[in-house]
Short mmCIF file of C-alpha atoms in Angstrom, two decimals:
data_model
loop_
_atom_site.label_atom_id
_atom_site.label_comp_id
_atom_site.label_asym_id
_atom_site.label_seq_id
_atom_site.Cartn_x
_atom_site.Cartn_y
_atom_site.Cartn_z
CA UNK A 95 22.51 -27.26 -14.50
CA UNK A 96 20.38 -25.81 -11.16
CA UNK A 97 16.88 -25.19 -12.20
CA UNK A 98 14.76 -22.31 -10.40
CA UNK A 99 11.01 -22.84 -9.07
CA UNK A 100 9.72 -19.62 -11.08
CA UNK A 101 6.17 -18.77 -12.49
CA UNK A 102 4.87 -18.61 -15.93
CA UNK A 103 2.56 -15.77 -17.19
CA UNK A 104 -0.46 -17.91 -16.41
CA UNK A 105 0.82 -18.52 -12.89
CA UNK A 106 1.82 -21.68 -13.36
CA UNK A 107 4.92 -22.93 -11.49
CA UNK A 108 7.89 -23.80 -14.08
CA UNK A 109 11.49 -24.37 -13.43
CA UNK A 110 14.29 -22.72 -15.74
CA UNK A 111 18.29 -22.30 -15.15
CA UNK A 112 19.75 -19.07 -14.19
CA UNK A 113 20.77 -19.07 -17.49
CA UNK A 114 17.33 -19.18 -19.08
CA UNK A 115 15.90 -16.63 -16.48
CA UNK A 116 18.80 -14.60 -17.70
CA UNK A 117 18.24 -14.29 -21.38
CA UNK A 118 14.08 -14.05 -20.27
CA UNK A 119 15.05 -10.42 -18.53
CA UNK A 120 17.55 -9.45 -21.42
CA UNK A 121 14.30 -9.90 -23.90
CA UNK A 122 11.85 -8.70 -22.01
CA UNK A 123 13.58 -5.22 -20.99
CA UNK A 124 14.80 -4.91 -24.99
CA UNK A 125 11.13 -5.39 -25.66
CA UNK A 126 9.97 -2.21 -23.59
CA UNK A 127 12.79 0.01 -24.46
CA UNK A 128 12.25 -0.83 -28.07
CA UNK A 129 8.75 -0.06 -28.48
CA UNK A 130 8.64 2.42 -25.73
CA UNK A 131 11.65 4.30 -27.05
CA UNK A 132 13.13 4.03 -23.39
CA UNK A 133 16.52 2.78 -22.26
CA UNK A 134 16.78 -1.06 -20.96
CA UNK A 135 17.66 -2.45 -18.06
CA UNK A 136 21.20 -1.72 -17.24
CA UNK A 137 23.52 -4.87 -16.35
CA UNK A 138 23.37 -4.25 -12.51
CA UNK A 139 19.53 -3.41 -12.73
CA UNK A 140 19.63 -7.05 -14.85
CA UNK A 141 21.76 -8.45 -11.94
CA UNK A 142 19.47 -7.22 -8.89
CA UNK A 143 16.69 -8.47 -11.36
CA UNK A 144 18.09 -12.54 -11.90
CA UNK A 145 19.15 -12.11 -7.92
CA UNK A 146 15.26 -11.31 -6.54
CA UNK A 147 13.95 -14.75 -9.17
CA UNK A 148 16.05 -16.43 -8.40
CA UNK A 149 16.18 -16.45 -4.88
CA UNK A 150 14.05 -19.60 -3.74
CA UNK A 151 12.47 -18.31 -0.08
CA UNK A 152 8.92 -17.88 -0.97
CA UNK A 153 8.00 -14.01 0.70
CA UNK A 154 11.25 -11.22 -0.58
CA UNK A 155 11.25 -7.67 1.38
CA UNK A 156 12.72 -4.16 0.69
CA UNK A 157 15.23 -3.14 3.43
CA UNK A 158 13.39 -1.23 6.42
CA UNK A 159 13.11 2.22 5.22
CA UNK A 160 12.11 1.86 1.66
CA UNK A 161 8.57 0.98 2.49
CA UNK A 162 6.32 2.31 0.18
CA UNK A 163 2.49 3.99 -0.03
CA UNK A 164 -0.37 1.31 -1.35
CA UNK A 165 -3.48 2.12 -3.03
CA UNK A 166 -6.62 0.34 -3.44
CA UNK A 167 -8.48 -0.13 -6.26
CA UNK A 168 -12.33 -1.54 -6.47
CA UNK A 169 -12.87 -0.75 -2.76
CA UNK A 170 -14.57 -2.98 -0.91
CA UNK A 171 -15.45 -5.35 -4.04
CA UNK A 172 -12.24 -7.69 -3.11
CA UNK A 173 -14.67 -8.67 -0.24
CA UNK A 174 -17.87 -8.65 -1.36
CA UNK A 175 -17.29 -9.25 -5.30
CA UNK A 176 -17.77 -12.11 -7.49
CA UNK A 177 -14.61 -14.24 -8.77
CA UNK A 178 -15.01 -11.27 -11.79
CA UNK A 179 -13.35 -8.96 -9.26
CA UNK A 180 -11.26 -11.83 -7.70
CA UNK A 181 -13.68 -10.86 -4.94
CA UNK A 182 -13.95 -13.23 -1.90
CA UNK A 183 -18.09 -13.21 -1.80
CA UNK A 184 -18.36 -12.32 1.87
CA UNK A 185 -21.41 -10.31 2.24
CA UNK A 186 -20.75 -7.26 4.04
CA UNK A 187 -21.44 -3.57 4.84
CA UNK A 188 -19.13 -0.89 3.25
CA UNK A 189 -18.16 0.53 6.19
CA UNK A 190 -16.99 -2.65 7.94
CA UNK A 191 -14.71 -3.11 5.03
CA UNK A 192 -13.14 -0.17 5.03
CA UNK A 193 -12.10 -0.39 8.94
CA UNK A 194 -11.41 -4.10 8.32
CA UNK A 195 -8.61 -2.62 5.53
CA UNK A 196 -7.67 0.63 7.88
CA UNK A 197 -6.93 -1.22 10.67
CA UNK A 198 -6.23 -5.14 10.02
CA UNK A 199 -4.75 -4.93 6.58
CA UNK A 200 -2.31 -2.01 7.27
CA UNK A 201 -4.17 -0.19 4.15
CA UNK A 202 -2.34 3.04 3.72
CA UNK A 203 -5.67 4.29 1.64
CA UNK A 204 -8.78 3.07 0.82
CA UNK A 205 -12.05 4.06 -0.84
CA UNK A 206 -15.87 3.75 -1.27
CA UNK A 207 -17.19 1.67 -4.64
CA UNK A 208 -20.31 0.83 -6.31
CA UNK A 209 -21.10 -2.50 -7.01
CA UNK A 210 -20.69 -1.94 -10.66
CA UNK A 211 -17.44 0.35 -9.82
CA UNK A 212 -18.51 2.62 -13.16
CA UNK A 213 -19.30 6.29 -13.19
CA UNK A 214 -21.97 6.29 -15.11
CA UNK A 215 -24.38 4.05 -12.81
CA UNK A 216 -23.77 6.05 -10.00
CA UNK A 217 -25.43 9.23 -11.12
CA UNK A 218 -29.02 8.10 -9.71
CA UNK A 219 -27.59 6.89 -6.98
CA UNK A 220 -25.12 9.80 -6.00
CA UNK A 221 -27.35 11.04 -2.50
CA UNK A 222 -26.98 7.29 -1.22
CA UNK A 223 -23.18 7.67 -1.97
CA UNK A 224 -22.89 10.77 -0.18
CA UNK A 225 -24.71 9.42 2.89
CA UNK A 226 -22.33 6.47 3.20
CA UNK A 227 -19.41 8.59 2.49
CA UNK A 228 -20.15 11.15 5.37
CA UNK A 229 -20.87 8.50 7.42
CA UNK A 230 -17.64 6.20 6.90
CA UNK A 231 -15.42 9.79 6.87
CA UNK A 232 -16.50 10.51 10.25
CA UNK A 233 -14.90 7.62 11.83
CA UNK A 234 -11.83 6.42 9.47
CA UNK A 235 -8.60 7.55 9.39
CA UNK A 236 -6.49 7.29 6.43
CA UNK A 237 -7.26 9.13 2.93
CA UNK A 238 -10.56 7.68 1.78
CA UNK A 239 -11.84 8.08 -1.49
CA UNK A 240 -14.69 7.74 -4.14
CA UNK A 241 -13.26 5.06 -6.12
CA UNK A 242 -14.72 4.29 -10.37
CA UNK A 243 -14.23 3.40 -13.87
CA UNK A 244 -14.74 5.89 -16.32
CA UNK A 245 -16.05 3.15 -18.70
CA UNK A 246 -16.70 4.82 -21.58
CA UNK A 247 -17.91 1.48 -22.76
CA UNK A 248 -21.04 2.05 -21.15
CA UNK A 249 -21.50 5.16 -23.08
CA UNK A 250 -22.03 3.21 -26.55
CA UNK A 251 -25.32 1.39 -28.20
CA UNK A 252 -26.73 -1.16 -26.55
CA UNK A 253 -26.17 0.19 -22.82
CA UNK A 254 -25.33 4.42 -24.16
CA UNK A 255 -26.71 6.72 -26.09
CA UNK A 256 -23.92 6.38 -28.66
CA UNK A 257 -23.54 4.11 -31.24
CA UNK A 258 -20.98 1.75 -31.01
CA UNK A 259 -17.59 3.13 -33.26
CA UNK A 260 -16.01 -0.49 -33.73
CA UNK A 261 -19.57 -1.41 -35.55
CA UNK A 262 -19.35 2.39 -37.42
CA UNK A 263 -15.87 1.34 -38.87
CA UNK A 264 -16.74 -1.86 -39.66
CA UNK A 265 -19.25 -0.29 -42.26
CA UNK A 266 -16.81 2.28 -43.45
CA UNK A 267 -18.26 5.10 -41.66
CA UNK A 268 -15.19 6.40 -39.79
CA UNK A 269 -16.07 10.21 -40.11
CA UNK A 270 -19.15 9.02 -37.99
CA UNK A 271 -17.11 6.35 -36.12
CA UNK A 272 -14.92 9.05 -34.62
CA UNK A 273 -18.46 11.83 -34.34
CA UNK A 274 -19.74 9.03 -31.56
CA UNK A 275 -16.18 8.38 -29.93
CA UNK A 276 -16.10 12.71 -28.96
CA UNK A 277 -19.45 12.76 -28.33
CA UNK A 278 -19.24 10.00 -25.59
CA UNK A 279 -15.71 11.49 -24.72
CA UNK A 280 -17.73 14.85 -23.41
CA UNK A 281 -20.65 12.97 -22.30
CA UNK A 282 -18.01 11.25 -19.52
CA UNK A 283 -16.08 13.99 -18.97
CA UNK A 284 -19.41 15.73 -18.15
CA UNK A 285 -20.18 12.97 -15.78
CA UNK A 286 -16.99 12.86 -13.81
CA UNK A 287 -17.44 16.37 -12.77
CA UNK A 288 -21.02 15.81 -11.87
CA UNK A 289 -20.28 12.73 -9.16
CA UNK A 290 -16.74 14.37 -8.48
CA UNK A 291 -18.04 17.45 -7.48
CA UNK A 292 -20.53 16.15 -5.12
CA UNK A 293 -18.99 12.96 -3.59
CA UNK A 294 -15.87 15.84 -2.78
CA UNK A 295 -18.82 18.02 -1.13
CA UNK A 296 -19.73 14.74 0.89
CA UNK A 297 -16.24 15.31 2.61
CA UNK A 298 -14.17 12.33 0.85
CA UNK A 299 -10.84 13.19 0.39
CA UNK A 300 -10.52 12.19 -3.47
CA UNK A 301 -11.08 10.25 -6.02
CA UNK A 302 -9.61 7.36 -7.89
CA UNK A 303 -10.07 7.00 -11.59
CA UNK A 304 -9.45 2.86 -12.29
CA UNK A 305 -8.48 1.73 -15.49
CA UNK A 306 -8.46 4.70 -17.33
CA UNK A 307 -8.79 4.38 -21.35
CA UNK A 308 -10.11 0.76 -21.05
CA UNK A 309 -12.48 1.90 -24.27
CA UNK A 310 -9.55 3.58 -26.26
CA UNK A 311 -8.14 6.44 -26.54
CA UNK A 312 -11.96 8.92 -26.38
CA UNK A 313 -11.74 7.17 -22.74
CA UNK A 314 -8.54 8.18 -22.01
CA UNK A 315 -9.13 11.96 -23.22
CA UNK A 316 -12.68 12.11 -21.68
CA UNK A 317 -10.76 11.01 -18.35
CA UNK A 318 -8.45 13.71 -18.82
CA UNK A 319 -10.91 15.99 -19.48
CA UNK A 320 -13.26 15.30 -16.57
CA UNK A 321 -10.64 15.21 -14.03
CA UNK A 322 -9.59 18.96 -15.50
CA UNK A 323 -12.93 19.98 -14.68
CA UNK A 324 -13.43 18.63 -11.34
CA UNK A 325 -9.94 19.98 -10.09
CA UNK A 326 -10.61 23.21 -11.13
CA UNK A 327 -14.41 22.88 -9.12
CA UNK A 328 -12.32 21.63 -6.24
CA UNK A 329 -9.00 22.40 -6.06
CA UNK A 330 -7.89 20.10 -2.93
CA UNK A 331 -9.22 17.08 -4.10
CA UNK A 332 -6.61 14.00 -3.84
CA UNK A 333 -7.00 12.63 -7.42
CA UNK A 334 -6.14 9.48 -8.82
CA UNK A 335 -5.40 8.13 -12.35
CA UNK A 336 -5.05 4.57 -12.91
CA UNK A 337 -4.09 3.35 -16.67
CA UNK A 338 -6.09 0.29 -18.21
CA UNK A 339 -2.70 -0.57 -20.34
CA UNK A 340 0.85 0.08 -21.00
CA UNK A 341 -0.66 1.51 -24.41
CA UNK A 342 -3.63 4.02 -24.60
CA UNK A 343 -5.38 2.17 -27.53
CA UNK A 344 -6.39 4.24 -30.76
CA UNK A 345 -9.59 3.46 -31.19
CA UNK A 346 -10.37 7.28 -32.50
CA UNK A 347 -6.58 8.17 -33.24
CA UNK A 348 -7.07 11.66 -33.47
CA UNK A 349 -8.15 12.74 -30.46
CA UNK A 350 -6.77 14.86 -27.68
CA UNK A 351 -6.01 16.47 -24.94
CA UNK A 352 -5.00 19.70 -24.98
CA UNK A 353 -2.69 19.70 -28.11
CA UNK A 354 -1.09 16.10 -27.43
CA UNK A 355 -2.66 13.20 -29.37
CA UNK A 356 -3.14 10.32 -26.88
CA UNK A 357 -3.42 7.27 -28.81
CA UNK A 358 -0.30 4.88 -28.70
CA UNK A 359 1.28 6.88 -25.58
CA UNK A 360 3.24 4.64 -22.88
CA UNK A 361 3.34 5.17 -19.15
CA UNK A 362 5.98 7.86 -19.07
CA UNK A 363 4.33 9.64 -22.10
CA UNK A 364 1.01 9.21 -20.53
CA UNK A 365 2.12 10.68 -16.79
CA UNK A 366 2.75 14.25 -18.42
CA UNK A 367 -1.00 14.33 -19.44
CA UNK A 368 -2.56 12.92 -16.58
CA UNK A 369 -0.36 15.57 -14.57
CA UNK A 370 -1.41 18.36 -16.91
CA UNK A 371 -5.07 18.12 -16.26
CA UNK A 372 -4.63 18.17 -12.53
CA UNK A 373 -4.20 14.81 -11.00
CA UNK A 374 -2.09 14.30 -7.99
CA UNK A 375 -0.61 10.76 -8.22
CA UNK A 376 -0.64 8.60 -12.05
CA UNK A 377 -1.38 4.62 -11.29
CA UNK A 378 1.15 3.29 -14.15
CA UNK A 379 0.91 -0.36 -16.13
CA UNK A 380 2.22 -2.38 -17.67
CA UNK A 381 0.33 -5.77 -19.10
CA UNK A 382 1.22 -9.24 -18.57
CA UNK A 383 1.80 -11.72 -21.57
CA UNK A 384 0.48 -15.18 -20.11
CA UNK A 385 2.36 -17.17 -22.63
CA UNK A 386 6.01 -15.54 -21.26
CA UNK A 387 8.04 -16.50 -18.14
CA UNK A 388 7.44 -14.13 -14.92
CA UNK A 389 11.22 -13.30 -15.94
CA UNK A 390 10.18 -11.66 -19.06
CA UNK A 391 7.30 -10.18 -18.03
CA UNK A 392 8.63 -8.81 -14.65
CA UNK A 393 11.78 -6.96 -16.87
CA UNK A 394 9.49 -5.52 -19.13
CA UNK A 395 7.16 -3.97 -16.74
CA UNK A 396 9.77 -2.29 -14.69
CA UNK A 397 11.34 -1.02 -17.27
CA UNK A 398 8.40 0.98 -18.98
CA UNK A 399 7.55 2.11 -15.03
CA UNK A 400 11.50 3.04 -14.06
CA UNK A 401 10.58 5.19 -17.25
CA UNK A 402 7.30 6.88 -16.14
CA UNK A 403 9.12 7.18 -12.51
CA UNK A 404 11.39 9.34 -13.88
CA UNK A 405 10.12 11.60 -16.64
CA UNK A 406 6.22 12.02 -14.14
CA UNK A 407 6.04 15.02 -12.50
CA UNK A 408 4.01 13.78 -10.19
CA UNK A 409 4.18 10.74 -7.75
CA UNK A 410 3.99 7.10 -9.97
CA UNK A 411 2.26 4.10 -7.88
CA UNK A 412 2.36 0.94 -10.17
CA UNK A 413 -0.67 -1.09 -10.72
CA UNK A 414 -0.10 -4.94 -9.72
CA UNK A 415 -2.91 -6.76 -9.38
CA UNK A 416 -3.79 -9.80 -11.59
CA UNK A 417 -2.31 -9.33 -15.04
CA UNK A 418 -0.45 -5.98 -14.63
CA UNK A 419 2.78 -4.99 -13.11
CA UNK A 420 4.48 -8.40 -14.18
CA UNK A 421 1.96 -10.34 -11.96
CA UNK A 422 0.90 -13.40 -13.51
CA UNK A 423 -3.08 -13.09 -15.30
CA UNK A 424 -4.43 -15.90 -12.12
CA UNK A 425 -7.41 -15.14 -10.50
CA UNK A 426 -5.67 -16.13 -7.45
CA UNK A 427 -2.06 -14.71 -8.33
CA UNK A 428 0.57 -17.09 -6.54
CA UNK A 429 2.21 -15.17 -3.17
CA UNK A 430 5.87 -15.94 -4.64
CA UNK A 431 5.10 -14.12 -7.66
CA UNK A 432 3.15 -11.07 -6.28
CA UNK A 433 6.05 -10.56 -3.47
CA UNK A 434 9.03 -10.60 -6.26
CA UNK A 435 7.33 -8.16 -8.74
CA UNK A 436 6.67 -6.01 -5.78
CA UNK A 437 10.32 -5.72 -4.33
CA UNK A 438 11.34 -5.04 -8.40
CA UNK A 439 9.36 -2.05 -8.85
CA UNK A 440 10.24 -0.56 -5.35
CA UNK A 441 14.10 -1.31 -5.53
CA UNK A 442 15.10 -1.16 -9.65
CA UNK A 443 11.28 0.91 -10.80
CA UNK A 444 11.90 3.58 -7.74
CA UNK A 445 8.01 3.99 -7.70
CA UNK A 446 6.54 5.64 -5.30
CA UNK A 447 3.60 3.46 -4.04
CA UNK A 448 1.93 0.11 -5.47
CA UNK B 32 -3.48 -9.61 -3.12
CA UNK B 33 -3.23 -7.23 -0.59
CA UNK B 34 -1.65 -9.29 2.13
CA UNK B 35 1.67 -9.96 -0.44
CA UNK B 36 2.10 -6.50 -0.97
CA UNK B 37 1.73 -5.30 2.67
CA UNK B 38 3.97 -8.02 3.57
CA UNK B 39 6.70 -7.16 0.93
CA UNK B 40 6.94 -2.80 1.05
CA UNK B 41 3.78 -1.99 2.46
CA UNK B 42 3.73 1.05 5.09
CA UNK B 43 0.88 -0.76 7.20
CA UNK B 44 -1.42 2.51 7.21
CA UNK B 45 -1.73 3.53 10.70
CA UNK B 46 0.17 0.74 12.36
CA UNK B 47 2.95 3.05 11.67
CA UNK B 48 2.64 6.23 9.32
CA UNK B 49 1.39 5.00 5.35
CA UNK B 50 -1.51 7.05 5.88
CA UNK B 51 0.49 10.63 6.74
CA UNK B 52 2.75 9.90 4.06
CA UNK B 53 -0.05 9.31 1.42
CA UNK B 54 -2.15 12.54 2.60
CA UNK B 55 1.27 14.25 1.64
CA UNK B 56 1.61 12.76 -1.92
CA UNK B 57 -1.78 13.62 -2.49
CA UNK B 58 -2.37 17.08 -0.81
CA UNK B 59 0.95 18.40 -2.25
CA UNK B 60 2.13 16.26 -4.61
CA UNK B 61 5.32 15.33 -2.93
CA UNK B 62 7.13 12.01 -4.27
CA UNK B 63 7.97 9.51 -1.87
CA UNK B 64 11.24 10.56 -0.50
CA UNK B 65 9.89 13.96 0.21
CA UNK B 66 6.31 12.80 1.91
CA UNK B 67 8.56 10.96 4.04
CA UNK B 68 10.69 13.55 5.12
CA UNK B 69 8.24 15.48 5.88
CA UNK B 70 6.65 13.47 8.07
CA UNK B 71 9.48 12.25 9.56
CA UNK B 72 10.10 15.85 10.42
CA UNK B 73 6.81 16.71 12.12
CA UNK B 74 7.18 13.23 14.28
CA UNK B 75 10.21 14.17 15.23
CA UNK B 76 11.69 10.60 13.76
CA UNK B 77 14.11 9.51 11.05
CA UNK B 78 12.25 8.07 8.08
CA UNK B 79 13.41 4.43 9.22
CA UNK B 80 11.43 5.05 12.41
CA UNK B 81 8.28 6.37 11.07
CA UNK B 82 7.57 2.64 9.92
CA UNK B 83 8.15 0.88 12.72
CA UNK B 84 5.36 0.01 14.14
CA UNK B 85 6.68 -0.36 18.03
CA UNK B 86 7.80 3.36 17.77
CA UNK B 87 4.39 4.58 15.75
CA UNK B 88 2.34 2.51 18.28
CA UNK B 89 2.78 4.57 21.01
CA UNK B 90 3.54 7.90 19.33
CA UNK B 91 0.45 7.72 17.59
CA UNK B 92 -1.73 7.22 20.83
CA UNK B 93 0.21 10.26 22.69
CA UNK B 94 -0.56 12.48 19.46
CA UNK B 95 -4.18 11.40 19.52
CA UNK B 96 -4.12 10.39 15.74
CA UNK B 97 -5.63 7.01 15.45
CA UNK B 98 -4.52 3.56 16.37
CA UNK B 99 -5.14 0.03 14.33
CA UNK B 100 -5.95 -1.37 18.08
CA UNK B 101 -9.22 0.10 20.14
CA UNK B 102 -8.47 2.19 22.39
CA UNK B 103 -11.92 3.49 24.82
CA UNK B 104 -11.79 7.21 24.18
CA UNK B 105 -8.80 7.88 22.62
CA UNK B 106 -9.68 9.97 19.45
CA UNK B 107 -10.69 8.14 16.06
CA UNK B 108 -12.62 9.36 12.73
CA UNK B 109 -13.03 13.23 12.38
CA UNK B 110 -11.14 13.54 15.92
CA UNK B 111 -8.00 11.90 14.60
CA UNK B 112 -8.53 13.76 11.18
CA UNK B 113 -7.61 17.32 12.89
CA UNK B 114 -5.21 16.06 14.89
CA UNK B 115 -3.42 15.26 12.13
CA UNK B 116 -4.64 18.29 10.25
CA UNK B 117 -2.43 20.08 13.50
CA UNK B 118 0.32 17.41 12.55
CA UNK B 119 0.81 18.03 9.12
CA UNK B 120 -0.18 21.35 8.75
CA UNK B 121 -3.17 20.05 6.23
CA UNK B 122 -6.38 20.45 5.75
CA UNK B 123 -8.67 17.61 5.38
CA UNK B 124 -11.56 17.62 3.51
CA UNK B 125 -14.35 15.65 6.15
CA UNK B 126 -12.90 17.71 8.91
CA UNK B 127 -13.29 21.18 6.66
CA UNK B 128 -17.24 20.03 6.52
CA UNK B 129 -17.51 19.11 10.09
CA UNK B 130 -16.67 22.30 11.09
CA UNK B 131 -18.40 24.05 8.58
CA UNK B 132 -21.67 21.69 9.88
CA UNK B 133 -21.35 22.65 13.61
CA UNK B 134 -23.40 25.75 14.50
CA UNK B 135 -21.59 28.65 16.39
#
């Protein structure tokens, strides 16, 4: 029986028959549209799916014509980050490394980060961050933004002025568990407006909220929340919302935003909100299980995003870096892997940037 | 990362037109399909051409709206910015404050 160079979750390179790629797709697309309450993967979708793993040349494309639009996230951290950020650890201004991604890497957007890429720590910092954005928006191009993590980890006892819920319900006190959660939720949403509103008076031309409801679901609704405020301060704003997970996790349970409870929503439950409090494109994702097969993992993902393509009002670009978007969790995600996952989203997802 | 995604169904920014095409998602919350038409309307082009970067390459100088390559005077930054502004019939943010900075 032909075997197939493919990738595991981890990123290592594995071999398996068309056979076993086959029944990898068929479980990892009845996985999504079981717990997502979506439909699978129909058989040609399945087909197009075994035909782009299977084929053994190591870069795919999409036809000429179905490019798509890519966002960045963590700005010019992939340069000058640790391996924490996959970063390469080349020293080097922030303006250099935007014009290095304008013009050399064919970056369709880009934006401006702080080295700690949270909103919080940039509040007593926000003049030198309107400085360098003036100064990089008078000579780029393309659709820069301010680019952060709402972190609403930060929020919480020992770095916040919170204490922590997890510890809270570990002593039983979930009345006072939950108290903390809203109180940090406003506390970030009043935060977001603050360095929205002025990075947006610095001339940038948005801003991109990254991994959105990585502290539960008080994250997720304090997002929300901020990004209401800020659109209504400046209506024109390009604004970005990126998911931390295929799941907002319920860490509160109750909370929400206006009327709809967001713990436990998927992608194309989660789209609706983040287009209801004003943002102009939803960044949707879908985790990657390390111990599964690229075959299962790839399925799964596009189906929860074909699903979020097309219940979101607004324009879905799918996160794929390391560990989302079926991309194996490898700090230095193999090229075959990153190129198939890719050409599935475009051609069976539909999504509208990556 | 970046390199296996341009390489696969990236638009390549302003080698051809990923950067017009995003300004429209964002500014008016057009899907894909619909950004590109747009665009490909204003240019003139079908939405095939508008990422091809031979066609763009040259287009782009004679519009004034940025180039990947250096060009000596040809209009980059804020200059490009309301060209396209012209182009897309958009405003952009920096350029709104650049004028808004400039004393009558």
């Amino acid at each position: 029986m032909a075997k197939y160079y493919t990738r595991s979750g981890d990123g290592r390179r594995i071999e398996m028959s068309k056979e076993e790629i086959l029944a990898d797709i068929q479980a990892g697309t009845a996985d999504a549209a079981d717990i997502g309450t979506i439909p699978a993967l129909n058989d040609d979708q399945i087909e197009h799916l075994v035909d782009i793993i299977t084929c053994q040349d190591r870069v795919v494309g999409v036809a000429p014509g179905k490019e798509v639009v890519m966002t960045y996230d963590i700005g010019q951290l992939d340069f000058t980050g640790d391996n924490g950020n996959s970063g390469n650890g080349v020293d080097m201004g922030r303006l250099e490394a935007a014009l290095l991604h304008e013009r050399a890497l064919g970056a369709d957007t880009f934006e401006l980060a702080h080295s700690d890429y949270s909103v919080k720590p940039v509040k007593p910092i926000i003049s030198m961050e309107k400085q360098t954005m003036e100064e990089i928006q008078d000579v780029i191009i393309a659709p820069y933004f301010y680019g952060a993590m709402p972190n609403m980890g930060l929020y919480y006892a020992p770095d916040g002025p919170y204490p922590n819920p997890a510890d809270l319900m570990r002593e039983f006190k979930i009345d006072e568990s939950m108290a903390a959660s809203e109180n940090a939720a406003e506390h970030l949403a009043r935060d977001i407006e603050y360095v929205g509103t002025h990075i947006q008076a610095a001339g940038s031309d948005g801003f991109n909220f990254d991994t959105t409801g990585s502290a539960g679901d008080a994250d997720f609704v304090g997002t929300l929340r901020g990004v209401k405020a800020l659109r209504k301060a400046c209506p024109d704003a390009y604004i970005n919302v990126g998911a931390a997970g295929e799941s907002v996790m319920g860490i509160h349970g109750m909370i929400d935003f206006e009327g709809t409870i967001c713990a436990g929503l998927y992608p194309h439950q989660q789209a609706k909100v983040v287009a209801e409090a004003g943002a102009n494109v939803f960044g949707a994702v879908c985790n990657t299980n390390t111990s599964k097969s690229l075959a299962w993992n790839l399925a799964r993902s596009v189906t929860f995003i074909k699903a979020a393509v097309e219940q979101s009002p607004i324009p879905v670009h799918v996160d794929m870096g390391m560990g989302v978007g079926g991309i194996p969790m490898k700090e230095t995600p193999p090229v075959d892997a990153v190129s198939r996952c890719n050409k599935a989203m475009v051609e069976i997802a539909k999504v509208d940037g990556v | 990362m970046d390199i296996p995604h341009l390489m696969t169904s990236g638009m390549q920014g302003i080698r051809t037109t990923g950067d017009l095409v995003a300004r429209m998602m964002y500014a008016k919350n057009m899907k894909l399909d619909k950004a590109k038409e747009y665009v490909a309307k204003k240019l003139g082009l079908d939405t095939v051409e508008i990422a091809d970067e031979c066609i763009m390459r040259d287009l782009r100088e004679e519009l004034g709206i940025g180039t990947c390559t250096g060009i000596p005077g040809a209009p980059r930054g804020i200059a490009a910015k309301m060209n396209i502004e012209k182009l897309l019939d958009i405003k952009i943010n920096s350029c709104e404050l650049f004028r808004q900075q400039l004393k009558n």
